[in-house]
Amino acid sequence: MLYDKAVSDLKPMEKINKGDRIFELLKQSIPILMGIFLFFNPFPHTTTIKEVCFYLSAFIVLLLLVFKKVIFSFKTPLSMPFALFTIWVFVGLFFALDKAGSLHDFYAHLLKYMAIFYIIVNFYNSKERLITLSWIIIISGTVFSIGGIYHFYVLQGNPLLTKFTPCLPEIPVNLIGITTITATMFALHHFFGEKHLYGRIVSLICLIPLYVMTFLTQARATLMAMIIASVVLLFKKKKVLIACLGITLTIAGANPVIRSRLINANLITSLRMDINYVTFEIIKDFPVMGIGFGMETYRSSIDLTAYNERVPVKYRHTPPYNDPHGMLPNIAVRTGLLGLVLFLNILFAFSRMCWGNISRGKDEFIKSWGRCVASVFVAVFIIGIFEPILSHHPESVFYTILAMMTILWRLNMESA
C-alpha cells in the first residue's frame, strides 16, 4: 500500500517534469527559428522558410505566455516611441487613400517587425546569444556574397568590372550593401576583438567576399556608407582606420567604373532631388495624415505625372519614379509630418541608447559592441537617405539593429 501510494505520488511529479522539459524545449527553439529567419533574410525565393520560422516562433511565444512559462518584457527605451508611432499610423488608416493596402502594410511592415524586434530582444538576451546573432548575420552575408559572385561572374561569365546586377526581386543591387556592410562591420569587430587565432582567420575569410561584393555593386551610397561606418567602428584604432580607408579608396580609385560614377555624377539624380521634389509636392497636399501607410499607394493612387509637371523643369524625370527614394521622405509622404516626427523620435531614442552604451557602458563588451552596432546603423541610415529601403529585407536588418542595441542597453542596466 505504501509503495503504491509512493508511486502514485511520483506520477504527477513525472508529468510536471515532462511538461517543464517540453516548455523548455519550446523556449530554446525560438532563438533557433529566429536565427533561421535572419539567416535567410537576403536570399531570394526563401519566403516560405522565413514565414514558417516567424509564425512558428510567434505562436510558441504566445503559447509560453498563456501558460506563464516565459518572462517576456516590453521594457525598452524604444517602447514608448514605437507605441506613439504605431497609434498614429493606426489613426491614419481611416484617412488612407488605399485603406485595404494600408491596413495590410500596417501589419506586414510595422506590427510584424516590431514583433520580431521584441522576440529578438527577449530571446537573444545574453552576451553569448548576441555574439551568436552577429555570426548568423556574418555567415548569411558571406554565403550570399559568394553565391552572388559565383553566379554572376563565373556562371554567367560577366567581366569583373561589370556592375553586379542580378535578377533578385527581393533585393535591388543598390540595397545589397545593407546586407554586406552589416556583416562586414560585425566581421571586422570580431577580427580585431577575437582573442583566438582561428576566430580571426574565420573573420578574415568572411571579410574577403563581403568586401568584394560591396564594391561590385558600384553603388555610391553603399561606398559612402562603408567609409563612414568604418570611421565609426574603428575610431579608436587610428592606424587600422587609416589602413582600411586607404584600401577602400584605392580599390574605388582603381576601378574606372566607380571612378567615373563618382567624378561624372549628376548631382540632381545622385542626391535624388528629382524624386524628392515630386515627393515634396505630394507632402504639401497631404501634410497631416499623409497618403496612407500602404507601400503601393504612392504608385497606384497618386497621379505622379501631374505632380511631376508641378516641379521645375530641370528636376523632372520622365517617367516619374514610382516610389519615394529615402527613408524619411517615404515616412513623411505615407504618415504626414507628425508621423515623420514620431518616427524621428524612434531614431532619437535609439541614438540615446547608442551614446549611453558607448560612453557609459559598464564593461568593454558593452562599449565595443555598442560602437559596432552604431556603425551598422549609420551605414543603413546613409543608404536609407538615398534609396527606398522600407521593404522586407532592409526592415529585417533595421529592426534587428534596434534589437541588438536594446539588448546591450538591458545588459548594461542589469550590471549597474
CSV table of N, CA and C in Angstrom, one decimal, residues 126-187:
chain,number,residue,atom,x,y,z
A,126,SER,N,21.5,37.7,-23.9
A,126,SER,CA,22.8,37.5,-23.2
A,126,SER,C,23.9,37.8,-24.1
A,127,LYS,N,25.1,38.0,-23.6
A,127,LYS,CA,26.3,38.3,-24.4
A,127,LYS,C,26.6,37.2,-25.4
A,128,GLU,N,26.5,35.9,-24.9
A,128,GLU,CA,26.7,34.8,-25.8
A,128,GLU,C,25.8,34.7,-27.0
A,129,ARG,N,24.5,35.0,-26.7
A,129,ARG,CA,23.5,34.9,-27.8
A,129,ARG,C,23.6,36.1,-28.7
A,130,LEU,N,24.0,37.3,-28.2
A,130,LEU,CA,24.3,38.4,-29.1
A,130,LEU,C,25.4,38.1,-30.0
A,131,ILE,N,26.5,37.5,-29.5
A,131,ILE,CA,27.6,37.1,-30.4
A,131,ILE,C,27.1,36.1,-31.4
A,132,THR,N,26.3,35.1,-31.0
A,132,THR,CA,25.7,34.1,-31.9
A,132,THR,C,24.9,34.8,-33.0
A,133,LEU,N,24.1,35.8,-32.7
A,133,LEU,CA,23.3,36.5,-33.6
A,133,LEU,C,24.2,37.2,-34.7
A,134,SER,N,25.3,37.8,-34.2
A,134,SER,CA,26.2,38.5,-35.1
A,134,SER,C,26.8,37.5,-36.1
A,135,TRP,N,27.1,36.3,-35.6
A,135,TRP,CA,27.7,35.3,-36.5
A,135,TRP,C,26.7,34.8,-37.5
A,136,ILE,N,25.4,34.7,-37.1
A,136,ILE,CA,24.4,34.3,-38.1
A,136,ILE,C,24.4,35.3,-39.2
A,137,ILE,N,24.4,36.6,-38.9
A,137,ILE,CA,24.4,37.7,-39.9
A,137,ILE,C,25.7,37.6,-40.8
A,138,ILE,N,26.8,37.4,-40.2
A,138,ILE,CA,28.1,37.3,-40.9
A,138,ILE,C,28.0,36.2,-41.9
A,139,ILE,N,27.7,35.0,-41.5
A,139,ILE,CA,27.7,33.8,-42.3
A,139,ILE,C,26.7,33.9,-43.4
A,140,SER,N,25.5,34.5,-43.1
A,140,SER,CA,24.5,34.7,-44.1
A,140,SER,C,25.0,35.6,-45.2
A,141,GLY,N,25.5,36.8,-44.8
A,141,GLY,CA,26.1,37.7,-45.8
A,141,GLY,C,27.2,37.2,-46.6
A,142,THR,N,28.0,36.3,-46.0
A,142,THR,CA,29.2,35.7,-46.7
A,142,THR,C,28.7,34.7,-47.7
A,143,VAL,N,27.8,33.9,-47.3
A,143,VAL,CA,27.2,32.9,-48.3
A,143,VAL,C,26.5,33.6,-49.4
A,144,PHE,N,25.7,34.6,-49.1
A,144,PHE,CA,25.0,35.4,-50.1
A,144,PHE,C,26.0,36.0,-51.1
A,145,SER,N,27.1,36.6,-50.6
A,145,SER,CA,28.1,37.2,-51.4
A,145,SER,C,28.8,36.2,-52.3
A,146,ILE,N,29.2,35.1,-51.8
A,146,ILE,CA,29.9,34.1,-52.6
A,146,ILE,C,29.0,33.6,-53.6
A,147,GLY,N,27.8,33.3,-53.3
A,147,GLY,CA,26.8,32.8,-54.2
A,147,GLY,C,26.5,33.7,-55.4
A,148,GLY,N,26.4,35.0,-55.0
A,148,GLY,CA,26.1,36.1,-56.0
A,148,GLY,C,27.3,36.3,-56.9
A,149,ILE,N,28.5,36.3,-56.4
A,149,ILE,CA,29.7,36.5,-57.2
A,149,ILE,C,29.9,35.3,-58.2
A,150,TYR,N,29.7,34.1,-57.6
A,150,TYR,CA,29.9,32.9,-58.5
A,150,TYR,C,28.9,32.9,-59.6
A,151,HIS,N,27.6,33.2,-59.3
A,151,HIS,CA,26.5,33.1,-60.3
A,151,HIS,C,26.7,34.1,-61.4
A,152,PHE,N,27.0,35.4,-61.0
A,152,PHE,CA,27.0,36.5,-61.9
A,152,PHE,C,28.3,36.5,-62.7
A,153,TYR,N,29.4,36.3,-62.1
A,153,TYR,CA,30.7,36.5,-62.7
A,153,TYR,C,31.3,35.2,-63.3
A,154,VAL,N,31.0,34.0,-62.7
A,154,VAL,CA,31.5,32.8,-63.1
A,154,VAL,C,30.6,32.0,-64.1
A,155,LEU,N,29.4,31.8,-63.6
A,155,LEU,CA,28.4,31.0,-64.4
A,155,LEU,C,27.9,31.9,-65.6
A,156,GLN,N,27.6,33.1,-65.4
A,156,GLN,CA,27.2,34.0,-66.5
A,156,GLN,C,28.3,34.6,-67.3
A,157,GLY,N,29.5,34.5,-66.7
A,157,GLY,CA,30.7,35.0,-67.5
A,157,GLY,C,30.8,36.5,-67.7
A,158,ASN,N,30.2,37.3,-66.8
A,158,ASN,CA,30.3,38.7,-66.9
A,158,ASN,C,31.7,39.2,-66.5
A,159,PRO,N,32.3,40.2,-67.1
A,159,PRO,CA,33.6,40.8,-66.7
A,159,PRO,C,33.5,41.3,-65.3
A,160,LEU,N,34.7,41.3,-64.6
A,160,LEU,CA,34.7,41.6,-63.2
A,160,LEU,C,34.4,43.1,-62.9
A,161,LEU,N,34.7,44.0,-63.9
A,161,LEU,CA,34.4,45.4,-63.8
A,161,LEU,C,32.9,45.7,-64.1
A,162,THR,N,32.1,44.7,-64.5
A,162,THR,CA,30.7,44.9,-64.8
A,162,THR,C,30.0,45.1,-63.4
A,163,LYS,N,29.1,46.1,-63.4
A,163,LYS,CA,28.3,46.3,-62.2
A,163,LYS,C,27.4,45.0,-61.9
A,164,PHE,N,27.5,44.6,-60.6
A,164,PHE,CA,26.7,43.4,-60.2
A,164,PHE,C,25.2,43.7,-60.3
A,165,THR,N,24.5,43.1,-61.2
A,165,THR,CA,23.1,43.4,-61.5
A,165,THR,C,22.3,42.1,-61.6
A,166,PRO,N,22.2,41.4,-60.5
A,166,PRO,CA,21.5,40.1,-60.5
A,166,PRO,C,20.0,40.3,-60.6
A,167,CYS,N,19.3,39.3,-61.0
A,167,CYS,CA,17.8,39.4,-61.1
A,167,CYS,C,17.2,38.9,-59.7
A,168,LEU,N,17.3,39.8,-58.7
A,168,LEU,CA,16.8,39.5,-57.4
A,168,LEU,C,15.6,40.3,-57.1
A,169,PRO,N,14.4,39.8,-57.2
A,169,PRO,CA,13.2,40.6,-57.0
A,169,PRO,C,13.2,41.2,-55.6
A,170,GLU,N,13.7,40.5,-54.6
A,170,GLU,CA,13.6,40.9,-53.2
A,170,GLU,C,14.6,42.0,-52.9
A,171,ILE,N,15.8,42.0,-53.5
A,171,ILE,CA,16.9,43.0,-53.2
A,171,ILE,C,17.4,43.6,-54.4
A,172,PRO,N,17.1,44.9,-54.7
A,172,PRO,CA,17.8,45.6,-55.8
A,172,PRO,C,19.3,45.8,-55.5
A,173,VAL,N,20.1,45.9,-56.5
A,173,VAL,CA,21.5,46.0,-56.3
A,173,VAL,C,21.9,47.1,-55.3
A,174,ASN,N,21.2,48.2,-55.4
A,174,ASN,CA,21.6,49.3,-54.5
A,174,ASN,C,21.3,49.1,-53.0
A,175,LEU,N,20.6,48.0,-52.7
A,175,LEU,CA,20.3,47.7,-51.3
A,175,LEU,C,21.1,46.5,-50.8
A,176,ILE,N,21.9,45.9,-51.7
A,176,ILE,CA,22.8,44.8,-51.3
A,176,ILE,C,23.7,45.2,-50.2
A,177,GLY,N,24.2,46.5,-50.2
A,177,GLY,CA,25.1,47.0,-49.2
A,177,GLY,C,24.6,46.9,-47.8
A,178,ILE,N,23.3,46.9,-47.6
A,178,ILE,CA,22.7,46.7,-46.3
A,178,ILE,C,23.1,45.4,-45.7
A,179,THR,N,23.1,44.4,-46.5
A,179,THR,CA,23.5,43.0,-46.0
A,179,THR,C,25.0,42.9,-45.9
A,180,THR,N,25.7,43.4,-46.9
A,180,THR,CA,27.2,43.2,-46.9
A,180,THR,C,27.9,44.1,-45.9
A,181,ILE,N,27.5,45.3,-45.8
A,181,ILE,CA,28.2,46.2,-44.8
A,181,ILE,C,27.8,45.8,-43.4
A,182,THR,N,26.6,45.4,-43.1
A,182,THR,CA,26.2,44.9,-41.8
A,182,THR,C,27.1,43.8,-41.4
A,183,ALA,N,27.2,42.8,-42.3
A,183,ALA,CA,28.1,41.6,-42.0
A,183,ALA,C,29.6,42.0,-41.9
A,184,THR,N,30.0,43.0,-42.7
A,184,THR,CA,31.4,43.4,-42.7
A,184,THR,C,31.7,44.1,-41.4
A,185,MET,N,30.9,44.9,-40.9
A,185,MET,CA,31.2,45.6,-39.6
A,185,MET,C,31.3,44.6,-38.5
A,186,PHE,N,30.4,43.6,-38.5
A,186,PHE,CA,30.4,42.6,-37.4
A,186,PHE,C,31.7,41.7,-37.6
A,187,ALA,N,32.0,41.4,-38.8
A,187,ALA,CA,33.2,40.6,-39.0
A,187,ALA,C,34.5,41.4,-38.6
